[in-house]
Structures are given as C-alpha cells and as structure tokens.
CSV table of C-alpha atoms and ligand atoms in Angstrom, one decimal:
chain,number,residue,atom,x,y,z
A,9,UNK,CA,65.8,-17.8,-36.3
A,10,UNK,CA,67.4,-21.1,-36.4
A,11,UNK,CA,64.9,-24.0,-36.7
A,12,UNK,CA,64.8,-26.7,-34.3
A,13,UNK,CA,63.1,-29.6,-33.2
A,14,UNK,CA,63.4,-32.0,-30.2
A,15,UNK,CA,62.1,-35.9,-30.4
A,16,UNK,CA,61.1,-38.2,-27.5
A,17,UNK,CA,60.7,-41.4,-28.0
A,18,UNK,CA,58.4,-42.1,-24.5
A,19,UNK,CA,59.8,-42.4,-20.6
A,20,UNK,CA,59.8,-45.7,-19.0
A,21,UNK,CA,61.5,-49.1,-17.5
A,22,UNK,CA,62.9,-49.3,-20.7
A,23,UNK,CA,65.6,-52.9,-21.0
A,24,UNK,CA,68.7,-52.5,-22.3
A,25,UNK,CA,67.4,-55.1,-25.2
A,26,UNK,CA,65.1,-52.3,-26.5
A,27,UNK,CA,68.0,-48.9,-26.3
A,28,UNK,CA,69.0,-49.7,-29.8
A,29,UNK,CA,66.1,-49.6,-31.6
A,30,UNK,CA,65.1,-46.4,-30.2
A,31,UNK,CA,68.0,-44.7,-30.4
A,32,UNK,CA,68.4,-45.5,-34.4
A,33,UNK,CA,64.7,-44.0,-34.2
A,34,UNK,CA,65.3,-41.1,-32.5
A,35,UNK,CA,67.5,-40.2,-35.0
A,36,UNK,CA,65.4,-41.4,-38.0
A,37,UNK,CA,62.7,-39.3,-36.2
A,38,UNK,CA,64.8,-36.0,-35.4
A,39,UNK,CA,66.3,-36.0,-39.1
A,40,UNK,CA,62.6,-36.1,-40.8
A,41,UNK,CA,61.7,-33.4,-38.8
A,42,UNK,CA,65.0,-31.3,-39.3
A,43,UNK,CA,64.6,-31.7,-42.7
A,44,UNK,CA,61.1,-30.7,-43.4
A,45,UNK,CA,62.7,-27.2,-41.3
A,46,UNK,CA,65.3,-26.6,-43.5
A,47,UNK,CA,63.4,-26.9,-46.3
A,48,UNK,CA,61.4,-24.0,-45.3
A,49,UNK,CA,58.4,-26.6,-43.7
A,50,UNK,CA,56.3,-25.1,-40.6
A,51,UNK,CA,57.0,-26.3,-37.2
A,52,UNK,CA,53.7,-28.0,-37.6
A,53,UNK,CA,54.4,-30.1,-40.4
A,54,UNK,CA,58.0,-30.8,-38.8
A,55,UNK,CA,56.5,-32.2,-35.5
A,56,UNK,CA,54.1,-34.0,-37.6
A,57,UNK,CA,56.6,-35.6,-39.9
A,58,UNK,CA,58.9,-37.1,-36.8
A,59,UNK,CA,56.1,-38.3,-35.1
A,60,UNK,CA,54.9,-40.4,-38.4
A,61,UNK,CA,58.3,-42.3,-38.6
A,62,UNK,CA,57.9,-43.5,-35.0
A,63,UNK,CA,54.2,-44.7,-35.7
A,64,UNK,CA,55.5,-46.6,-38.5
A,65,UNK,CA,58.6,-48.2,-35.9
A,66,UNK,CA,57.8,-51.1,-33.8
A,67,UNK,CA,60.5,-49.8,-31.3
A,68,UNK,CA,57.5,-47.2,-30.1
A,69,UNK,CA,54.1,-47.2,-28.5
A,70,UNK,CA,52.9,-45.4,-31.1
A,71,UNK,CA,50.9,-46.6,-34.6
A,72,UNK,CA,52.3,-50.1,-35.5
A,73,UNK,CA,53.4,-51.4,-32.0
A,74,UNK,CA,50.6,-49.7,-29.9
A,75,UNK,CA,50.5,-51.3,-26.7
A,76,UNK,CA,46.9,-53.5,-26.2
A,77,UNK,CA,44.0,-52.6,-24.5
A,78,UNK,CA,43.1,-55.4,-21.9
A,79,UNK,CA,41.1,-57.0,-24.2
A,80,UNK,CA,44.1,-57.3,-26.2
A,81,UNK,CA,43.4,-54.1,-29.0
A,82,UNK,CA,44.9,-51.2,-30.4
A,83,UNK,CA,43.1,-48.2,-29.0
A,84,UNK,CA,45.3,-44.9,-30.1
A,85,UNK,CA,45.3,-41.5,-29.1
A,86,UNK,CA,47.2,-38.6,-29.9
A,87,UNK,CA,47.2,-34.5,-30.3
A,88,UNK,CA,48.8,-31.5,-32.2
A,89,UNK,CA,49.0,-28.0,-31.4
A,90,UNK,CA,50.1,-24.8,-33.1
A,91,UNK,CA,51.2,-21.7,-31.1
A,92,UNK,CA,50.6,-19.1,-33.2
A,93,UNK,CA,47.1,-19.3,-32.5
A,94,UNK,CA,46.9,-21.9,-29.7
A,95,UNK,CA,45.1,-24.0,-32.2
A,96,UNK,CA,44.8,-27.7,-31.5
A,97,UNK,CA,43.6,-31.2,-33.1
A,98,UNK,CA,43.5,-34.7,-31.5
A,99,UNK,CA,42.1,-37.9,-31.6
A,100,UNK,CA,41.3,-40.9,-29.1
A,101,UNK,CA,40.4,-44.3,-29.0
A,102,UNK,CA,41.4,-44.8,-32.9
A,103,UNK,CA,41.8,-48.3,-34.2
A,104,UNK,CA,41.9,-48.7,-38.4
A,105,UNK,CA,44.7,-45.8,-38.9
A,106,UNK,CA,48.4,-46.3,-38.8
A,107,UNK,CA,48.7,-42.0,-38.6
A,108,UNK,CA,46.3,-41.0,-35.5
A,109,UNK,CA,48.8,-37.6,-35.4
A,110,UNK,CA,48.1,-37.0,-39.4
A,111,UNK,CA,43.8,-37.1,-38.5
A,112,UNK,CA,45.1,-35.1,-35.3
A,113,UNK,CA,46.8,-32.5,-37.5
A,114,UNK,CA,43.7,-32.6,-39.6
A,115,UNK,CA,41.7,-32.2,-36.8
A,116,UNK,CA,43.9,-28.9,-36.4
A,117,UNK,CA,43.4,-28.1,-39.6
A,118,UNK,CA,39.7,-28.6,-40.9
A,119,UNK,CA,37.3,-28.9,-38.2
A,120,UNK,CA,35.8,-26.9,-35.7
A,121,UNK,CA,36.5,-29.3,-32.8
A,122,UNK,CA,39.8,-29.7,-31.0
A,123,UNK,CA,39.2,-33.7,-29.9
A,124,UNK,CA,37.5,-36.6,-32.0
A,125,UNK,CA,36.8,-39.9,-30.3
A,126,UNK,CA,36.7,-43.9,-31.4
A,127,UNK,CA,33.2,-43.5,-34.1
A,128,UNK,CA,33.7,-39.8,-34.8
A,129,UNK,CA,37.4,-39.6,-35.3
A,130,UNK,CA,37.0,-42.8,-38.1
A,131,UNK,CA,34.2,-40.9,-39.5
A,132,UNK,CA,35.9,-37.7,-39.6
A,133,UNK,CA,39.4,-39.5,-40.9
A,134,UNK,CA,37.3,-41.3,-44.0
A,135,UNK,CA,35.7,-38.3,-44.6
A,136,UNK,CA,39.3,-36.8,-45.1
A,137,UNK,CA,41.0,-39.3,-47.2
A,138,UNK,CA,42.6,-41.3,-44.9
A,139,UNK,CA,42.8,-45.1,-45.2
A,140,UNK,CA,42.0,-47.6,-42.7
A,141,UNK,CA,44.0,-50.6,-42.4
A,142,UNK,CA,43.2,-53.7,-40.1
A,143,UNK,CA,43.7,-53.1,-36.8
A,144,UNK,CA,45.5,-56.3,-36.0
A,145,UNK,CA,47.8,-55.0,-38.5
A,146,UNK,CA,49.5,-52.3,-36.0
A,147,UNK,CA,49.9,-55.0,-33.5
A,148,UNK,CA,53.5,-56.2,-33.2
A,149,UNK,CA,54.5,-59.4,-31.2
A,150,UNK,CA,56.6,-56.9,-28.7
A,151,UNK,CA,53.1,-55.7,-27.6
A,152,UNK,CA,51.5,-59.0,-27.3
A,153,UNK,CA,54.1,-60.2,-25.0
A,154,UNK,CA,53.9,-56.9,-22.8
A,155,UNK,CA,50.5,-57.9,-22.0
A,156,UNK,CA,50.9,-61.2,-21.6
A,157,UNK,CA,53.1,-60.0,-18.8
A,158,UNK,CA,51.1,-57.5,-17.7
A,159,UNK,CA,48.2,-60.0,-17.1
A,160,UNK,CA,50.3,-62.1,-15.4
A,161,UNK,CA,52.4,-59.9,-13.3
A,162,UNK,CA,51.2,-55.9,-13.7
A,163,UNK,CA,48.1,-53.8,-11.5
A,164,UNK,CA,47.6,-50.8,-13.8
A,165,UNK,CA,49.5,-47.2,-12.8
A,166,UNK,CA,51.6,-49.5,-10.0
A,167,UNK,CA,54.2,-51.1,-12.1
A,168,UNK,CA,56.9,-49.5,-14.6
A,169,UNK,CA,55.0,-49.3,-17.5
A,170,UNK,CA,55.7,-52.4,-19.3
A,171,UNK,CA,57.6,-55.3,-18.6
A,172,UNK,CA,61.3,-55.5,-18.2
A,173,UNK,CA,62.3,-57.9,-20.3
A,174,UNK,CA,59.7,-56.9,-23.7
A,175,UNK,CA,59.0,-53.4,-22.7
A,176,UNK,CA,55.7,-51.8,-23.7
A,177,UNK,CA,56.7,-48.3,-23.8
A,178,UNK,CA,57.4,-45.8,-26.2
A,179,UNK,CA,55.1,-42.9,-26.8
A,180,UNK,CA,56.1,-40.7,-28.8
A,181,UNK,CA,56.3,-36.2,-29.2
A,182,UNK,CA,58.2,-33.5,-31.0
A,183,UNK,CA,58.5,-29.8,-30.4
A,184,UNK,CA,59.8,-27.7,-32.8
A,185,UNK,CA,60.4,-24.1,-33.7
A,186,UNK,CA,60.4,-23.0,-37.5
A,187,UNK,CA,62.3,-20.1,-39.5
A,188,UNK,CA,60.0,-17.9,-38.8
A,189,UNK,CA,59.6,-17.9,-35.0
A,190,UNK,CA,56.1,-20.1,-34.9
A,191,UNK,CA,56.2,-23.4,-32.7
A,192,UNK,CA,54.3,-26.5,-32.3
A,193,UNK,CA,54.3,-29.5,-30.1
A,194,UNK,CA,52.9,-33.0,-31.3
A,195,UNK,CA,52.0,-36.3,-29.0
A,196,UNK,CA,51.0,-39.8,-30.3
A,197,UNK,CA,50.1,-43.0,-28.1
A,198,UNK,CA,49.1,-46.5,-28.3
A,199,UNK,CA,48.5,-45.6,-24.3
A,200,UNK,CA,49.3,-48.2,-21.8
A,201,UNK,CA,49.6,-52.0,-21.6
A,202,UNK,CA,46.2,-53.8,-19.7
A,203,UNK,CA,44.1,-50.6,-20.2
A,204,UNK,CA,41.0,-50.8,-20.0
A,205,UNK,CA,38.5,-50.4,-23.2
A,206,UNK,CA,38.1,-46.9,-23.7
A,207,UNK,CA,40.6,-45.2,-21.3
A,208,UNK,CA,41.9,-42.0,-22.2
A,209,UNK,CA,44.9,-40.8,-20.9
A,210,UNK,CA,47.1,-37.9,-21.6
A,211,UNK,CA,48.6,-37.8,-24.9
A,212,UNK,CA,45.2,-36.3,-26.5
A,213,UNK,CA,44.8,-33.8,-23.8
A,214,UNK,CA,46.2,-31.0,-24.2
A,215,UNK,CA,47.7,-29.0,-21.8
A,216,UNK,CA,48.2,-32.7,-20.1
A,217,UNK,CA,50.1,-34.3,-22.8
A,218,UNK,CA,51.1,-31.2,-25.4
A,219,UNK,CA,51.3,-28.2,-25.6
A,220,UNK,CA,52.2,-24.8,-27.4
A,221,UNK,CA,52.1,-21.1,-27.3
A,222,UNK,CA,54.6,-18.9,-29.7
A,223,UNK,CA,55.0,-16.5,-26.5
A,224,UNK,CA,56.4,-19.0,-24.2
A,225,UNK,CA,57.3,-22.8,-25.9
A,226,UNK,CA,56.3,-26.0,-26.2
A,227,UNK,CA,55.9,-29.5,-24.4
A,228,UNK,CA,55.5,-33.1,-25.3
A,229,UNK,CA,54.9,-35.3,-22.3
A,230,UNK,CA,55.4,-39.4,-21.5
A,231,UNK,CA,54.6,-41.6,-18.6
A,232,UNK,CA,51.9,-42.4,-16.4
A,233,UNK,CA,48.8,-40.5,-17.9
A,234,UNK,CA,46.4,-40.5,-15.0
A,235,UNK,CA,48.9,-38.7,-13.1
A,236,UNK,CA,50.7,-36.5,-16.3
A,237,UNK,CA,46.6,-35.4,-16.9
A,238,UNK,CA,46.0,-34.5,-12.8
A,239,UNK,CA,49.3,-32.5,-12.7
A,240,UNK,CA,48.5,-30.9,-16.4
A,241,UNK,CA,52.0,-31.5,-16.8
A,242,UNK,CA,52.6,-29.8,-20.4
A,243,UNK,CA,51.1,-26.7,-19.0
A,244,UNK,CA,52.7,-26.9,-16.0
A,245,UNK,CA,55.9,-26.1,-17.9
A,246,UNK,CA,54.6,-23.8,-20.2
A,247,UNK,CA,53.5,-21.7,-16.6
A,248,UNK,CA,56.9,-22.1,-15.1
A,249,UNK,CA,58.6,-21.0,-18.5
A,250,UNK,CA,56.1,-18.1,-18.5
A,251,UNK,CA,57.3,-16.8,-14.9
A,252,UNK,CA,60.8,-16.5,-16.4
A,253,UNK,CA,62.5,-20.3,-16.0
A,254,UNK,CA,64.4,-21.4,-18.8
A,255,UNK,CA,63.4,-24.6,-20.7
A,256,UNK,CA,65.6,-27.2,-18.3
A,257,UNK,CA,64.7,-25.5,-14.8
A,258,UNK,CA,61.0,-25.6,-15.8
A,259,UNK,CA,60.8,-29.1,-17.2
A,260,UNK,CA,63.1,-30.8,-13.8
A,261,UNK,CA,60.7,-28.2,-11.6
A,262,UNK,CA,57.4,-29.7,-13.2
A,263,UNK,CA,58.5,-33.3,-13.7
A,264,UNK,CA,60.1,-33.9,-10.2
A,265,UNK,CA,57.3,-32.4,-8.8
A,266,UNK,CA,54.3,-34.2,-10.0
A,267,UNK,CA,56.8,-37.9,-9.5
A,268,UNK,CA,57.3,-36.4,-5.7
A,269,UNK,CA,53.0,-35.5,-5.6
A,270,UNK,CA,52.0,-38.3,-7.4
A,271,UNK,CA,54.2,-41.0,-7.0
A,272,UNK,CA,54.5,-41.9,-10.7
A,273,UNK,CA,57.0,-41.0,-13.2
A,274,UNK,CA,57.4,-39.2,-16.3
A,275,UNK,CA,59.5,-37.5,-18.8
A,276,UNK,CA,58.9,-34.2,-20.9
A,277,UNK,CA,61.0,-32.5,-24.2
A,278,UNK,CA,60.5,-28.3,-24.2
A,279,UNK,CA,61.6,-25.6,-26.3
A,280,UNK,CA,61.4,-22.3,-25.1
A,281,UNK,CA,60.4,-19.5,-27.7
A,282,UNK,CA,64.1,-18.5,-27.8
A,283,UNK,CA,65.1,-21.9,-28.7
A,284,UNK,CA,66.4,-23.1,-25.5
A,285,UNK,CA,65.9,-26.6,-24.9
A,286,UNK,CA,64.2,-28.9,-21.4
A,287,UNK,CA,64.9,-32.7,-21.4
A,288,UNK,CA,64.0,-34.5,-17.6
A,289,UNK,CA,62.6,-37.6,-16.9
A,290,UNK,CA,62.2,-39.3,-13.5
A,291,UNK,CA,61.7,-42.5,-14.8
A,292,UNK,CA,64.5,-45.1,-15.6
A,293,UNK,CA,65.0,-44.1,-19.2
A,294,UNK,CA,63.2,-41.6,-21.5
A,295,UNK,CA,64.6,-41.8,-25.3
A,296,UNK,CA,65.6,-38.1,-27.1
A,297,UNK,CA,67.1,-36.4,-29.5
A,298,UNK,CA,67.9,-32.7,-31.2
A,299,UNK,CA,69.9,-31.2,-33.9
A,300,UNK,CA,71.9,-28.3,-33.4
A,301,UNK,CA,75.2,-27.2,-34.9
A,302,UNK,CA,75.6,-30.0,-37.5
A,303,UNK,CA,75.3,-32.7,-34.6
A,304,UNK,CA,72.7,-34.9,-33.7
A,305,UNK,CA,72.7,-34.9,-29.6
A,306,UNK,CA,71.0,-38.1,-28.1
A,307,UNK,CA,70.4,-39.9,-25.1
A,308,UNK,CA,68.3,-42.2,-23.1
A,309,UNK,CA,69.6,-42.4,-19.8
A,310,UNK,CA,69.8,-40.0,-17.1
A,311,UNK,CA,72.4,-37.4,-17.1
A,312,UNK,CA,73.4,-38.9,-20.9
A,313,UNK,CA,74.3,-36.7,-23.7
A,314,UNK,CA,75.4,-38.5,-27.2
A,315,UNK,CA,76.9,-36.6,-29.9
A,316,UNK,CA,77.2,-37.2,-33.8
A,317,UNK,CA,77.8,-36.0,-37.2
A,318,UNK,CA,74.1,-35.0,-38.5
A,319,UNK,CA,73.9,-36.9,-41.7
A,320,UNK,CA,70.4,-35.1,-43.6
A,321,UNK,CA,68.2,-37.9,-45.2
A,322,UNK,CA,65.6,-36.9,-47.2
A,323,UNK,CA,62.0,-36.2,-45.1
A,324,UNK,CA,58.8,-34.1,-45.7
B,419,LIG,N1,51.4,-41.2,-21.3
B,419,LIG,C1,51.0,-42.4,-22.0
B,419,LIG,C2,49.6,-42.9,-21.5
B,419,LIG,O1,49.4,-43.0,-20.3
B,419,LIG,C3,51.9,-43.6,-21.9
B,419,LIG,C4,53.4,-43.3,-22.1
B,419,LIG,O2,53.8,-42.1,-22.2
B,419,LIG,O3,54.2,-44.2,-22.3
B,419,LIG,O4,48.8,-43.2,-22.3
C-alpha cells in the first residue's frame, strides 16, 4: 500500500497576512510526516511527527503560539488515535510542555487511560521524561494581540475565531496511512482565544476532534469546538464513510451539515482506508496539504488546489 498522510493546519477567518506562514508549514509539516512513512515509520509516529513541527511554528495554534485563555494563559489540549486497535491517548488543559501530542501519544502508549487533564497529565508527562518549559515561553506576541482583540471586540463561539487582522487560529491534525495498511489520526490545540480557564473543547475528544479505525479511515477536525464536540464531527465522518461514501462526499456531508445545524464553521482532513482523501471546510480558509505522486498538493482557500515538486527533508 502506498503511504500517505494529509496535514491541516486549523479552519478559520484566517488574513491574507498569515497564508504564508502556513502554507511554508504545511509543507514543513506534510514532508516530516512523509518522511517518517517512507522510512518504514508507523502511521502513528507519522501523524505524530507533523503535528510536532506545527507546535514548534508560531504560524499555528498549537504548542508555541497557543492561543490564551481569558486570563491571558496557555491551556493546551490535544489527542492521538491508532486504528488498528481503536486505541487512543490525549491530554487537556496542559501548560509547561511544548509537545502536548508527544504525552498524547504517550498516553496511547503507556497508560491505561485514554484522557489526562491539567495536574494529572504534568504528572503523568514528568513521570515519562518529558520536560517542562515555562509556560510564558509558548506564548507568542500573535496570540497576545488576538486576545487583546478579542477582549475588545469578540463574544466567545459568535465571532470568526480570531481576529482579522492577527488571526488566532491554527489548530493543527494529520491522518495518515502506513505501508502496511494501519492508520492513525492526530489533533493538537492551544483551543480558542478568550476561553475561559479550564474549557475543553474538541481537539482531545475523540470521536469530536480525531478519529481512527483501520476498517473505515481517519479524521482530524478544526473550528468551533462546542459545536465540532455536539455534532461528534470526526465520527460523523468515519459513519458516513462506513455507509459506503468516499472520503470527499463524507467530509462536505458532515461539515456542511453541522455549519447548517449549528451555525458555526469548521473544517476536517480524511483518509479512507483505501487511501482516498476528504478536504472541506465551511469556514473562510482552512490550511492543508498531501503528498502523492512526487507532488506536494496544497491549499487554503476554498475550491484551491496547489501543486509542487515534493523535495524530501530529513524527519523522524
Ligand atoms: N477546535 C478548536 C477548539 O475549539 C479550535 C480550532 O480548531 O481552531 O478548541
């Protein structure tokens, strides 16, 4: 089977001062994932590998340049899952740790739990190896001045996520299928601008915002998490793909519909077991990327599909 791994790089109002930066990091993302497949890596580490160079890139929500909790903090989340045995691993409300998806994956890996929160998921983390750094050290000046604007201008789950002109959004998922047939999906958050202390939203839910299952596919989702996590929208898609839609018709099916229930938007990547791949969003602009055929194919605007030379770096 040929191995393959879609990026997103989060779904959102995102201004055309910000389209660079995430572009160049969807790529940086997609190649470290591609890379750690050809080299014979599992889709697990893959997913996991991509998602750490966006929590290290101040162009995502994600790790450094987490959006701030409304009183002004880094509160993370994110989630892992494998599909050959539906296993799963996340953390929430993480503060000291530039890699929430690396204790995620460990989470996966080495505990009997599938969720660790704020005390627990440090405890767990040191326990681990894992090192904390100060928090105010994953907070970039981008996220400070998204909620500045969102205390002066924003109501929380009404606006775009994130202001126009800074833009606060950026979460960040990979799905990815490896030689040997297995898939995994991977999610990681700073949340949302002017949340409250201790909101959860999606991204560490699974089912809401990952998902995987070696018979059907796998799902990352972005966007408004209250209403991603009442519309389950990662298993939404995995249920449509499972009554016989392929990857696109199930991700537009899922994603329109909970924007036309709910009123909010959001974007999703999915790989169906076969390899075929989903991309919708219904917000303004969602950030992407896959390899396939030697090309890197990227977008972030609706109905955009970019096309390059795949150039390998040298990931995982
Ligand atoms: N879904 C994330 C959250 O609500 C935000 C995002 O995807 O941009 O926490």
């Amino acid at each position: 089977m040929e191995p393959i791994i879609i990026v997103h790089g989060g779904a959102g109002d995102i201004p055309q001062s910000r389209v660079k930066g995430k572009l160049d990091g969807m790529k940086v993302a997609v190649t470290a994932g591609h890379e750690c497949l050809m080299k014979g890596g599992s889709a697990l580490d893959a997913v996991e590998a991509a998602v750490m160079t966006m929590e290290e890139d101040e162009n995502f929500n994600a790790g450094y340049g987490s959006v701030l909790t409304l009183r002004g903090e880094v509160e993370m989340e994110a989630s892992i899952m494998r599909g050959s045995d539906l296993n799963t691993g996340g953390v929430t409300l993480v503060k000291e740790f530039l890699h929430p998806i690396s204790i995620a994956h460990k989470v996966l890996t080495d505990s009997p739990h599938s969720l660790l929160g704020g005390e627990g998921a440090k405890i767990f983390a040191l326990e681990k190896g894992f090192k904390t750094i100060p928090s105010e050290s994953l907070i970039s000046e981008h996220a400070k001045k998204a909620l500045q604007h969102f205390l002066e201008h924003g109501e929380f789950g009404r606006t775009e996520i994130g202001p126009k002109d800074e833009g606060g959004v950026g979460t960040v998922g990979a799905v990815a299928i490896d030689r040997n047939g297995h898939i995994a999906a991977a999610t990681s958050t700073g949340g949302m601008s002017g949340k409250a202390v201790g909101r959860i939203g999606d991204t560490p839910q699974i089912g809401s915002g990952t998902y995987a299952d070696d018979h059907i596919g796998a799902v990352s989702t972005t966007g408004h998490g209250e209403s991603i996590l009442r519309y389950c929208l990662a298993h939404s898609i995995i249920k449509l793909m499972e009554s016989g839609k392929d990857a696109q018709t199930a991700t537009t099916i899922a994603v329109n519909g909970m924007t036309a229930r709910l009123k909010n938007t959001a974007g999703a990547i999915t790989l169906s077991k076969n390899g075929d791949v989903g991309i919708h969003f219904s917000s303004k602009r969602m950030s992407w990327a896959y390899v396939k055929d030697g090309h890197i194919f990227y977008g972030i605007n609706p109905d955009e599909v970019l096309k390059e030379e795949y150039n390998p770096g040298n990931n995982c």
